[in-house]
mmCIF file of N, CA and C in Angstrom:
data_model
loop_
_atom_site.group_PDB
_atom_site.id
_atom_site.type_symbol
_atom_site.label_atom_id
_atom_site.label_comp_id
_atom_site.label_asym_id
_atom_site.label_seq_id
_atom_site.Cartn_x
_atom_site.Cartn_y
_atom_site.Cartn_z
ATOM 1 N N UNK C 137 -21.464 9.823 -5.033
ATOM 2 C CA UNK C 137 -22.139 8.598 -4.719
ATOM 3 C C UNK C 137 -21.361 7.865 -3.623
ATOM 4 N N UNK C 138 -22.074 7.393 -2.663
ATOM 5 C CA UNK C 138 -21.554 6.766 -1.245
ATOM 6 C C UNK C 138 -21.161 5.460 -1.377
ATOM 7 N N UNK C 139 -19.998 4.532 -1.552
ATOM 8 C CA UNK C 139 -19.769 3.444 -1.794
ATOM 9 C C UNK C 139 -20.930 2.557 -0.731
ATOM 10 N N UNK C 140 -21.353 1.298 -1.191
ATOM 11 C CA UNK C 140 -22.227 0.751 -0.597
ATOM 12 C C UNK C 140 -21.132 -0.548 0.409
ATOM 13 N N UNK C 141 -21.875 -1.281 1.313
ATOM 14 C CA UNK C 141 -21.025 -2.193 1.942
ATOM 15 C C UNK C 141 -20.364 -3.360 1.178
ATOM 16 N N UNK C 142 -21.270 -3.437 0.177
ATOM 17 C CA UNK C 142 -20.889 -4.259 -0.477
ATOM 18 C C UNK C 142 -19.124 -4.052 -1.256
ATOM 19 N N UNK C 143 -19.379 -2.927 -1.997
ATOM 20 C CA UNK C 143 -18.167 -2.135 -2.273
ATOM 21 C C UNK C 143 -16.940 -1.954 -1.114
ATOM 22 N N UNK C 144 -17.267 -1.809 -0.024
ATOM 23 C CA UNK C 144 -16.267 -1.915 0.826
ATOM 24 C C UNK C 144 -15.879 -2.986 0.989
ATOM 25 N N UNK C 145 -16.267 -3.922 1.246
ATOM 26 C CA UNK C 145 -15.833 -5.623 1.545
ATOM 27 C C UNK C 145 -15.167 -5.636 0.144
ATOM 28 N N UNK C 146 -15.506 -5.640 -0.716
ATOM 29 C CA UNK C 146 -14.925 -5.919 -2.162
ATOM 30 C C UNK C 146 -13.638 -5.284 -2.065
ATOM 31 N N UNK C 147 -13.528 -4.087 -1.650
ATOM 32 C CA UNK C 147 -12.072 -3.345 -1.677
ATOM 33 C C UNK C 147 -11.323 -3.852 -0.109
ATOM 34 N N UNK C 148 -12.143 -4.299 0.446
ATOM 35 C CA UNK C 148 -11.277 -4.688 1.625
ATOM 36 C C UNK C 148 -10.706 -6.515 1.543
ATOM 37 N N UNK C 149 -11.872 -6.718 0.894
ATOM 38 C CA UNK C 149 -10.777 -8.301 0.087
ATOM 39 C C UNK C 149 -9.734 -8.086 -0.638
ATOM 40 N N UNK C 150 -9.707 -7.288 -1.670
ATOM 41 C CA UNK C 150 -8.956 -7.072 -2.547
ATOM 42 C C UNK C 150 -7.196 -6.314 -1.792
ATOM 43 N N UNK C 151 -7.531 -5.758 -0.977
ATOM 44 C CA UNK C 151 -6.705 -5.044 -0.155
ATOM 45 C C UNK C 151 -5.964 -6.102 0.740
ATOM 46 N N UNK C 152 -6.836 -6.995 1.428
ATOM 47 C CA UNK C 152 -6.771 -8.356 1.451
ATOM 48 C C UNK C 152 -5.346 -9.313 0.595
ATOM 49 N N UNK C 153 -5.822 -9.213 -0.479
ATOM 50 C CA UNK C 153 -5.024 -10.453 -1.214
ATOM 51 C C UNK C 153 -3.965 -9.747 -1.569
ATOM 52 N N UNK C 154 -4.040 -8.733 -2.422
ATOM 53 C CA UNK C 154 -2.920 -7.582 -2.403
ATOM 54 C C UNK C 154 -1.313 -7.820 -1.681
ATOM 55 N N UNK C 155 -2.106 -6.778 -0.454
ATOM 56 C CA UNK C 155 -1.648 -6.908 0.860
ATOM 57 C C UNK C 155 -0.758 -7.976 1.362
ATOM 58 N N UNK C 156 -1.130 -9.337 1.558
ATOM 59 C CA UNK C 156 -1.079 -10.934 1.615
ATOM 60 C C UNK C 156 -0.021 -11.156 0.428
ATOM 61 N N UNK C 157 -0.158 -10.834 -0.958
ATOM 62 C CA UNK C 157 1.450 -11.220 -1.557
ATOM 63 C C UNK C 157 2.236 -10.084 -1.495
ATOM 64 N N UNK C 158 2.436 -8.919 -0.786
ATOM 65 C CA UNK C 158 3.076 -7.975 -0.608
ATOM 66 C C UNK C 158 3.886 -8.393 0.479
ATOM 67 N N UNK C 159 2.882 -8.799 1.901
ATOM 68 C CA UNK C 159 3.501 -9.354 3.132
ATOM 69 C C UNK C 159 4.138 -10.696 2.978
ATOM 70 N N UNK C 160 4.236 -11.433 1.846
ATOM 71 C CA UNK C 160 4.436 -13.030 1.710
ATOM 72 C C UNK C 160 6.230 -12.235 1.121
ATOM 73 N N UNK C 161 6.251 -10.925 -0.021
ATOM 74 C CA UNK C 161 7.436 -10.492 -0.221
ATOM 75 C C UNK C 161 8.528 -10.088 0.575
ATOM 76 N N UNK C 162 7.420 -9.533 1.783
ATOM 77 C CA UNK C 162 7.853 -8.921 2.963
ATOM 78 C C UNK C 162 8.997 -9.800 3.632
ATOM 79 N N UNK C 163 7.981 -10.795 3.981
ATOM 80 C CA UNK C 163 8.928 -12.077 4.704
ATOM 81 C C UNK C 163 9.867 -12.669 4.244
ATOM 82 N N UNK C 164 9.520 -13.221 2.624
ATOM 83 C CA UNK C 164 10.425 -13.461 1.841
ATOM 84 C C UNK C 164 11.781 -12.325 1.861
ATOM 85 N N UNK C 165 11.566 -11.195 1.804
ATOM 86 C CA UNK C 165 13.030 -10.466 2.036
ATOM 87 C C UNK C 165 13.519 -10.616 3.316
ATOM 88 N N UNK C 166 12.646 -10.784 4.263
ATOM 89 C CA UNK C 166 13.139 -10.566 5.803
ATOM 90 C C UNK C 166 13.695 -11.621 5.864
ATOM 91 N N UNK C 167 13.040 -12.917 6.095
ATOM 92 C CA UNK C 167 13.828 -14.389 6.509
ATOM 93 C C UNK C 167 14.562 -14.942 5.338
ATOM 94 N N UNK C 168 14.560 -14.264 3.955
ATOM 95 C CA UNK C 168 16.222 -14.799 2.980
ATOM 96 C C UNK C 168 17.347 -13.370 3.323
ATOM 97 N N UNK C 169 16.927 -12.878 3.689
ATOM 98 C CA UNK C 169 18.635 -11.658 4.654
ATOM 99 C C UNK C 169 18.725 -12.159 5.640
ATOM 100 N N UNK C 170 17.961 -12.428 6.406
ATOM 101 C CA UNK C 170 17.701 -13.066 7.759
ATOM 102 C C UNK C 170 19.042 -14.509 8.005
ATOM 103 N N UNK C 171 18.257 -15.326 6.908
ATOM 104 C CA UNK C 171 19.318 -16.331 6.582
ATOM 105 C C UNK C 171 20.772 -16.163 6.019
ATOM 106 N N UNK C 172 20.841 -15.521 4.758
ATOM 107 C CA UNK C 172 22.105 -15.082 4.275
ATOM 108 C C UNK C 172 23.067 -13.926 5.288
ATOM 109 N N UNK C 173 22.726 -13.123 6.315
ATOM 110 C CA UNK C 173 23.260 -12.799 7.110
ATOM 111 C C UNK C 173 22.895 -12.996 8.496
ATOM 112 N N UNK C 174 23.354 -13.804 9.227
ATOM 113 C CA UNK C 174 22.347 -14.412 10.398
ATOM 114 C C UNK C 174 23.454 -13.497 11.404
ATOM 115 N N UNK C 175 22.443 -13.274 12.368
ATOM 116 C CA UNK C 175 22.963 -12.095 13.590
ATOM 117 C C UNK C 175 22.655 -10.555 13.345
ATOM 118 N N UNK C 176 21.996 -10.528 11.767
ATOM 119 C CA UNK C 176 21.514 -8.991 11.700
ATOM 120 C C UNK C 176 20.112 -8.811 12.669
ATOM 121 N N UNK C 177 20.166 -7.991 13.233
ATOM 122 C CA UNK C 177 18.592 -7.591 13.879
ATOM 123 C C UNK C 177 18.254 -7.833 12.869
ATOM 124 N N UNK C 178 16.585 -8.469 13.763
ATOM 125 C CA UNK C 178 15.350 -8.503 13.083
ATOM 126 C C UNK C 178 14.957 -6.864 12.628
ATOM 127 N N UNK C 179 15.102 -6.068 13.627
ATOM 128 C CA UNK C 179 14.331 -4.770 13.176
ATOM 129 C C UNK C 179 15.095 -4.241 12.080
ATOM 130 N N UNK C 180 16.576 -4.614 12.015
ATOM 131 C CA UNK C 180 16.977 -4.014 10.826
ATOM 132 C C UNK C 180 16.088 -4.722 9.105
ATOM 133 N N UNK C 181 16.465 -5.615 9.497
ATOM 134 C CA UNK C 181 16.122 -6.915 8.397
ATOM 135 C C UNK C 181 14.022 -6.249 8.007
ATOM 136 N N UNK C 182 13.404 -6.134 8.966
ATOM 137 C CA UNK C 182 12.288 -5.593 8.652
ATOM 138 C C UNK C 182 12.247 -4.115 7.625
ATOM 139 N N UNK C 183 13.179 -3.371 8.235
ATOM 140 C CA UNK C 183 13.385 -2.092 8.030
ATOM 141 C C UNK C 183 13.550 -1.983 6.742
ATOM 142 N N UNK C 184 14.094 -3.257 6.461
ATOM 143 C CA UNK C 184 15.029 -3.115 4.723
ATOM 144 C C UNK C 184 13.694 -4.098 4.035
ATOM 145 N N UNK C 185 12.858 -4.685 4.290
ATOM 146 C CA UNK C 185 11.827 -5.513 4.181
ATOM 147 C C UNK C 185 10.726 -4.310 3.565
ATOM 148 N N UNK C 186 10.666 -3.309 4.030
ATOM 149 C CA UNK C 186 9.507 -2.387 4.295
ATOM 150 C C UNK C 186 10.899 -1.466 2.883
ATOM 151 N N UNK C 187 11.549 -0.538 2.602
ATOM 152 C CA UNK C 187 12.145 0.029 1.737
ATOM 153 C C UNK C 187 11.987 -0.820 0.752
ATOM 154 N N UNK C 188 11.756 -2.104 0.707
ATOM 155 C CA UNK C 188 12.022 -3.050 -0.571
ATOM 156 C C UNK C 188 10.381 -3.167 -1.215
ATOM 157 N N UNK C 189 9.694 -3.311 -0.117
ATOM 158 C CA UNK C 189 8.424 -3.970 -0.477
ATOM 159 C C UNK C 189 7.486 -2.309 -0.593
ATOM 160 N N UNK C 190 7.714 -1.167 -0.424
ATOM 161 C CA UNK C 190 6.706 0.018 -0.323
ATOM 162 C C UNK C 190 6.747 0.549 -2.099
ATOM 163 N N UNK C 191 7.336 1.040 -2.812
ATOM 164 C CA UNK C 191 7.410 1.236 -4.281
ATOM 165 C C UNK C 191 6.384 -0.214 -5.009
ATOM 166 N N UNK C 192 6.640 -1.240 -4.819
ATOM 167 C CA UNK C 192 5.782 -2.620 -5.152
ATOM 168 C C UNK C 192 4.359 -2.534 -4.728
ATOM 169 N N UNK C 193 3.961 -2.191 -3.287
ATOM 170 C CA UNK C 193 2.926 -1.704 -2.376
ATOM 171 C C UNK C 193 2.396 -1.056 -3.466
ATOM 172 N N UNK C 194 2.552 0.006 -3.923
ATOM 173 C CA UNK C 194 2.317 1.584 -4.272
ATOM 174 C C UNK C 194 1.579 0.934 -5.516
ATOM 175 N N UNK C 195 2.597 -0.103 -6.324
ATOM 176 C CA UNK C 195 1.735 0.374 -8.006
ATOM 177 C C UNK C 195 0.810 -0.989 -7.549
ATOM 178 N N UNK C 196 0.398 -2.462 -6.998
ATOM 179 C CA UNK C 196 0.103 -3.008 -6.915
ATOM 180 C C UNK C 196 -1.524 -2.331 -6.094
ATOM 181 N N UNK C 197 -1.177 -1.615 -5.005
ATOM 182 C CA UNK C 197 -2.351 -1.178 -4.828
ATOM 183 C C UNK C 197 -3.545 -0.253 -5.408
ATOM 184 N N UNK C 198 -2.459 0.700 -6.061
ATOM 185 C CA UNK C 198 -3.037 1.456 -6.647
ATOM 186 C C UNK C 198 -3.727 1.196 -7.851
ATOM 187 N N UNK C 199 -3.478 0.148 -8.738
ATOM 188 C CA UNK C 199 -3.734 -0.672 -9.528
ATOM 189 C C UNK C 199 -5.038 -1.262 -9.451
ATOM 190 N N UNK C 200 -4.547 -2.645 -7.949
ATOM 191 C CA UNK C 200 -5.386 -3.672 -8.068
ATOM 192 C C UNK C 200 -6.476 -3.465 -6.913
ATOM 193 N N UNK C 201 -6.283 -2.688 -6.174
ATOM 194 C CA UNK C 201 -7.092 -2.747 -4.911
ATOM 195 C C UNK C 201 -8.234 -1.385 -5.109
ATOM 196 N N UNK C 202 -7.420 0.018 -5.294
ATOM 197 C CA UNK C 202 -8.033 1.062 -5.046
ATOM 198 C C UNK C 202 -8.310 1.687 -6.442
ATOM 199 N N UNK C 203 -7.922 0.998 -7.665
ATOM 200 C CA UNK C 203 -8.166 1.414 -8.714
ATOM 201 C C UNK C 203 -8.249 3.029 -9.627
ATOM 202 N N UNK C 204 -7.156 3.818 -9.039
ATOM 203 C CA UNK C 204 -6.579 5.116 -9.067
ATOM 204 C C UNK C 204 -5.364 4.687 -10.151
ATOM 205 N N UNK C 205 -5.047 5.971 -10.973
ATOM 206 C CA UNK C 205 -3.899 5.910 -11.419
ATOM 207 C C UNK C 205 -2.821 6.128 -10.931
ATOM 208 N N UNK C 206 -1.055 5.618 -11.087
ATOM 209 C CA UNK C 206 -0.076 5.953 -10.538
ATOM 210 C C UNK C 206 0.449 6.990 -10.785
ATOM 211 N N UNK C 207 0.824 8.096 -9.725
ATOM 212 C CA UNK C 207 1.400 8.981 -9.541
ATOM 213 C C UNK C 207 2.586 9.243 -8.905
ATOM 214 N N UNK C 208 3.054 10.152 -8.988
ATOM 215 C CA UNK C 208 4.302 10.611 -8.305
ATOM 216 C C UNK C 208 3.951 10.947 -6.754
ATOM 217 N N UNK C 209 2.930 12.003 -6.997
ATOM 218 C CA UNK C 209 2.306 12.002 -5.623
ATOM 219 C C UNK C 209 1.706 11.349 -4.907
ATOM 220 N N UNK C 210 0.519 10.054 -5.720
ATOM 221 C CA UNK C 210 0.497 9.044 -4.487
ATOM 222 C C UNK C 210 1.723 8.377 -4.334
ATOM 223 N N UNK C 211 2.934 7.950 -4.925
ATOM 224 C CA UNK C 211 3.715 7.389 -4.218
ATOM 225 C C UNK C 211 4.466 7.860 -3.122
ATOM 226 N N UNK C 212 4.461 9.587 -3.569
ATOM 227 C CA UNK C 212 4.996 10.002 -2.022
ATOM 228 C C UNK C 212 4.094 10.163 -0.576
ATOM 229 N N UNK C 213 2.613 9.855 -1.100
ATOM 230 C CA UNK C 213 1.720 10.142 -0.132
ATOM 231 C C UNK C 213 2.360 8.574 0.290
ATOM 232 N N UNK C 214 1.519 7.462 -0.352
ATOM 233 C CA UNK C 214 2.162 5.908 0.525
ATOM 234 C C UNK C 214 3.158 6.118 0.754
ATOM 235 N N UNK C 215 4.378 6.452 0.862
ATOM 236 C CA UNK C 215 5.979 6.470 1.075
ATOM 237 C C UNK C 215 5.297 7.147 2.781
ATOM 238 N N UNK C 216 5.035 8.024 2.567
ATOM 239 C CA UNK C 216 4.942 8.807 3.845
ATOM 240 C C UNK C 216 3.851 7.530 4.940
ATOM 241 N N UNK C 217 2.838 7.586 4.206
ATOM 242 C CA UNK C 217 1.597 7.030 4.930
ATOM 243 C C UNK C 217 2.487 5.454 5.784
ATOM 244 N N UNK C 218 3.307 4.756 5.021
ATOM 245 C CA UNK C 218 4.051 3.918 5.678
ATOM 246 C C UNK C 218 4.986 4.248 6.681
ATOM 247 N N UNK C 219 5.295 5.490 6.935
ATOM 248 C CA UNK C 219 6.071 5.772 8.090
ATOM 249 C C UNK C 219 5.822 5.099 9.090
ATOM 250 N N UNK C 220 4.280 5.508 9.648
ATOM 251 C CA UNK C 220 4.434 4.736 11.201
ATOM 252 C C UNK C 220 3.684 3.299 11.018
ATOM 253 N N UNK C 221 3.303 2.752 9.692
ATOM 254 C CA UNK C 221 3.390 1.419 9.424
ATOM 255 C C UNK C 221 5.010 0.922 10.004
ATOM 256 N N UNK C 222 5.780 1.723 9.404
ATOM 257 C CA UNK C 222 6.784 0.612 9.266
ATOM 258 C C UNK C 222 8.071 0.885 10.631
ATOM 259 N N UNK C 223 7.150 1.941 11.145
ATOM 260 C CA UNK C 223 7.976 2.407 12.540
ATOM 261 C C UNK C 223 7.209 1.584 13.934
ATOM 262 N N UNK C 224 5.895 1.027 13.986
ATOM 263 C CA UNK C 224 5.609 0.642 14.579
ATOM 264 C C UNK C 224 5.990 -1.007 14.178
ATOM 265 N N UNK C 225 5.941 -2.059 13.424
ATOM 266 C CA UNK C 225 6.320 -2.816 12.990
ATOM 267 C C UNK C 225 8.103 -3.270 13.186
ATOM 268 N N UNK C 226 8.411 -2.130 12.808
ATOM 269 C CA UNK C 226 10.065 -2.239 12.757
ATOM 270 C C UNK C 226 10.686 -2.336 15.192
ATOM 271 N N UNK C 227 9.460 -1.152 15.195
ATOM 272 C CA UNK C 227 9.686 -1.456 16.610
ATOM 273 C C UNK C 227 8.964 -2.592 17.478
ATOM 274 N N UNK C 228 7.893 -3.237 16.853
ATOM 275 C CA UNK C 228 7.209 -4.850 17.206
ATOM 276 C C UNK C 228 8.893 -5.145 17.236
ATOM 277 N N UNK C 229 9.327 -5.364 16.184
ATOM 278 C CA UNK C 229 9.934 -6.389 15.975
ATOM 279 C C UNK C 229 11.027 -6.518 16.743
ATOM 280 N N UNK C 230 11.466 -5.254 17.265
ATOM 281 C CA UNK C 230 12.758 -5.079 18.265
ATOM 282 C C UNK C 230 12.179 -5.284 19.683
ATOM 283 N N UNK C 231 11.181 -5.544 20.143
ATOM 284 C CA UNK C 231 10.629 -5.556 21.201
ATOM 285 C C UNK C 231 10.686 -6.966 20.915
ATOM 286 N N UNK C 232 10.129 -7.501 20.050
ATOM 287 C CA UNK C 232 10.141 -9.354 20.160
ATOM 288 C C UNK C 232 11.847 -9.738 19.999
ATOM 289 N N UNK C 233 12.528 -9.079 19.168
ATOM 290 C CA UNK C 233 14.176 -9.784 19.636
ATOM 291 C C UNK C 233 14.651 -9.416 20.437
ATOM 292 N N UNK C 234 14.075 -8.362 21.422
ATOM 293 C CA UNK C 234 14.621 -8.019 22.479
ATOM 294 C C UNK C 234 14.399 -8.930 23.917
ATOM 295 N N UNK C 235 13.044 -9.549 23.653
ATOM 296 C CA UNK C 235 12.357 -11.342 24.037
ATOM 297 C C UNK C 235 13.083 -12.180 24.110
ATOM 298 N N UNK C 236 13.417 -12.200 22.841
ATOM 299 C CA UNK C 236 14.281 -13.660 22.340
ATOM 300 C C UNK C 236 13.541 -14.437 21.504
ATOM 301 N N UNK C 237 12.406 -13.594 20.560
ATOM 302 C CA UNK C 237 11.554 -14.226 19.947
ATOM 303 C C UNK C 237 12.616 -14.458 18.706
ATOM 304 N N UNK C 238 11.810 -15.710 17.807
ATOM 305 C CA UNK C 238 12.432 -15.840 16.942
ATOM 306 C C UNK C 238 12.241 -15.316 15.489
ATOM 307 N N UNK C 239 13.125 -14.767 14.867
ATOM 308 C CA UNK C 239 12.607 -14.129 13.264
ATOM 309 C C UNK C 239 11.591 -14.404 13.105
ATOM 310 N N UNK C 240 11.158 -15.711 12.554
ATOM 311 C CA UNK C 240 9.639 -15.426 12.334
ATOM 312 C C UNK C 240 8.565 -14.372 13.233
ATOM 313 N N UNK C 241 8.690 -14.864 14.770
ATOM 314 C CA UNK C 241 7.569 -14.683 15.186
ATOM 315 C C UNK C 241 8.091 -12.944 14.975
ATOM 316 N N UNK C 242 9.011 -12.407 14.914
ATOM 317 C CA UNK C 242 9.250 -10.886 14.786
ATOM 318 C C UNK C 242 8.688 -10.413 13.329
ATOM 319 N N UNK C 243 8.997 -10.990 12.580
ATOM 320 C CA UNK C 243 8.246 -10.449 11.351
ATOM 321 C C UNK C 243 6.783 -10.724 11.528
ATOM 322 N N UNK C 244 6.129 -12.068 11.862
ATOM 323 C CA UNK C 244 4.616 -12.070 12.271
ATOM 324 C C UNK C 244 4.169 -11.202 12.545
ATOM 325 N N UNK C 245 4.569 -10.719 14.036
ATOM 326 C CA UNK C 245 4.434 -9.165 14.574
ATOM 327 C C UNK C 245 4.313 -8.131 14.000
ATOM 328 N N UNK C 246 5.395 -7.775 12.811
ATOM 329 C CA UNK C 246 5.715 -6.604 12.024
ATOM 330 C C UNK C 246 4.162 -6.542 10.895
ATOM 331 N N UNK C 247 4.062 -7.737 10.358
ATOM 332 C CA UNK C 247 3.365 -7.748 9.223
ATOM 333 C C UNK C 247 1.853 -7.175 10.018
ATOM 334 N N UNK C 248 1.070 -8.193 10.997
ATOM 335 C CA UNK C 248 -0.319 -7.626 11.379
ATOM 336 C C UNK C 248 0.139 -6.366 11.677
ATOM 337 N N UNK C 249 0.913 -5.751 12.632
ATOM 338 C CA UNK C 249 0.348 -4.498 12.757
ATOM 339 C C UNK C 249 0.293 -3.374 11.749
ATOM 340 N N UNK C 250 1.436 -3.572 10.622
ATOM 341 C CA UNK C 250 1.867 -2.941 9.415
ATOM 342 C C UNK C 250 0.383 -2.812 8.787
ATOM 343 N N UNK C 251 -0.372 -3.899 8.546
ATOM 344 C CA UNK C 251 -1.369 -4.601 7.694
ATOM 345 C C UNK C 251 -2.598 -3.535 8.131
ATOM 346 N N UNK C 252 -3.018 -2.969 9.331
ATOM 347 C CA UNK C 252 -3.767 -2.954 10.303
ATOM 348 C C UNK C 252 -3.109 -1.101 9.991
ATOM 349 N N UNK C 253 -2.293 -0.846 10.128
ATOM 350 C CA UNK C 253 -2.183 0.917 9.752
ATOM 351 C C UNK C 253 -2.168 1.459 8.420
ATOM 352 N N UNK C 254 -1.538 0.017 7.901
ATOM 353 C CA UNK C 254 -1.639 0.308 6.138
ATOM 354 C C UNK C 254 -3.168 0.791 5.835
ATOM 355 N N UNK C 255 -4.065 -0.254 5.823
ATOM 356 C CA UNK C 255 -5.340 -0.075 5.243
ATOM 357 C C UNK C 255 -5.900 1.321 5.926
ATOM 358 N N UNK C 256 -6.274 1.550 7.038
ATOM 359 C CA UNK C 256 -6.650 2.627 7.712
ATOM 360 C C UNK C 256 -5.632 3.812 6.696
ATOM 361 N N UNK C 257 -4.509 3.777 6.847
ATOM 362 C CA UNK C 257 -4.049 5.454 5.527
ATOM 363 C C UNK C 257 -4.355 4.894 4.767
ATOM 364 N N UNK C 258 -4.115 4.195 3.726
ATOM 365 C CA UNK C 258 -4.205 3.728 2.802
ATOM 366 C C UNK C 258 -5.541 4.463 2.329
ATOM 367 N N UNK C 259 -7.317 4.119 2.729
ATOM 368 C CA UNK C 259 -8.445 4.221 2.556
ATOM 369 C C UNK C 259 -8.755 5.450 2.973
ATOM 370 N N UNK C 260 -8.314 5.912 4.008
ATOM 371 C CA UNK C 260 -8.645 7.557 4.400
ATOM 372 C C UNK C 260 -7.286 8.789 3.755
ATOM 373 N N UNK C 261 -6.609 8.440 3.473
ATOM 374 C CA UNK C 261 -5.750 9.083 2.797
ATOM 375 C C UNK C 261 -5.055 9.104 1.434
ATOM 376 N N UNK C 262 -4.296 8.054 1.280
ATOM 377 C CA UNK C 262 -3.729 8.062 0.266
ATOM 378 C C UNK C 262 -4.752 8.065 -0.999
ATOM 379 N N UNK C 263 -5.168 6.887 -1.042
ATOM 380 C CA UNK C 263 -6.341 6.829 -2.294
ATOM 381 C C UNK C 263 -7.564 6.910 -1.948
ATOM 382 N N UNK C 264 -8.133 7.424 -1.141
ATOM 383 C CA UNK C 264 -9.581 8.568 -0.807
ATOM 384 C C UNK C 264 -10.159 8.686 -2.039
ATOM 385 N N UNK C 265 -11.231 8.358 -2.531
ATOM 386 C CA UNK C 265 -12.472 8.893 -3.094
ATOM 387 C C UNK C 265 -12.201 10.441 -3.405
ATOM 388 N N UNK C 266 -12.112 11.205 -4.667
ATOM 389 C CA UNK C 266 -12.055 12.633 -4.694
ATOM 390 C C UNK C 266 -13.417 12.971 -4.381
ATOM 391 N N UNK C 267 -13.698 13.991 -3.661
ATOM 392 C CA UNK C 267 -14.744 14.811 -3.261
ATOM 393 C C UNK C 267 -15.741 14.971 -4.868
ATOM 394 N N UNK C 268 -16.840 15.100 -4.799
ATOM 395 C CA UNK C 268 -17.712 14.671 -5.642
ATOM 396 C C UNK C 268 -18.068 16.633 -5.951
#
């Protein structure tokens, strides 16, 4: 059975809010290391942002968004699927301190584009609909 649009918006809100206190953790780790060690790169500080916040990602989505059970293997599928989430993000972010942007606006950076590759694997890969 073909999810209807309706069903998609529903999982794409939900992915949505999810997502949104995942990235609110995100920041929260980035700008309290950020603060407690000031002069670490941003891209590092992201880097460790994204290792902290992907295991949390995993059962929260799988849970609340895509409604699959937790596995070993989807967590290594998301573990993977975040690679170039968190390689493109991690490199936003060195491109904006390489600016002179400030933490925030480097994590800003990190989070949309993260947000924006997440869902795309996320929906075509990781937790995919099993073949009928």
């Amino acid at each position: 059975m073909t999810p209807t649009r309706s069903e998609h918006l529903r999982t794409l809100l939900r992915f949505g809010l999810v997502g949104g206190g995942n990235s609110l953790l995100h920041a929260g780790v980035v700008l309290g290391l950020g603060a407690m060690a000031g002069g670490t790169p941003g891209w590092f500080l992201v880097l460790v942002g994204w290792v902290i916040c992907i295991p949390i990602g995993y059962v929260t989505q799988a849970r609340l968004v895509w409604r699959r059970p937790l596995t070993w293997t989807g967590l290594i599928k998301i573990s993977i699927s975040q690679v170039p989430s968190a390689t493109v993000s991690t490199a936003l972010a060195g491109v904006g301190g390489a600016l002179g942007f400030p933490l925030i606006a480097q994590e800003g950076m990190a989070l949309v584009s993260g947000a924006v590759i997440s869902y795309v694997l996320q929906r075509f890969w990781v937790f995919r609909a099993p073949v009928a």
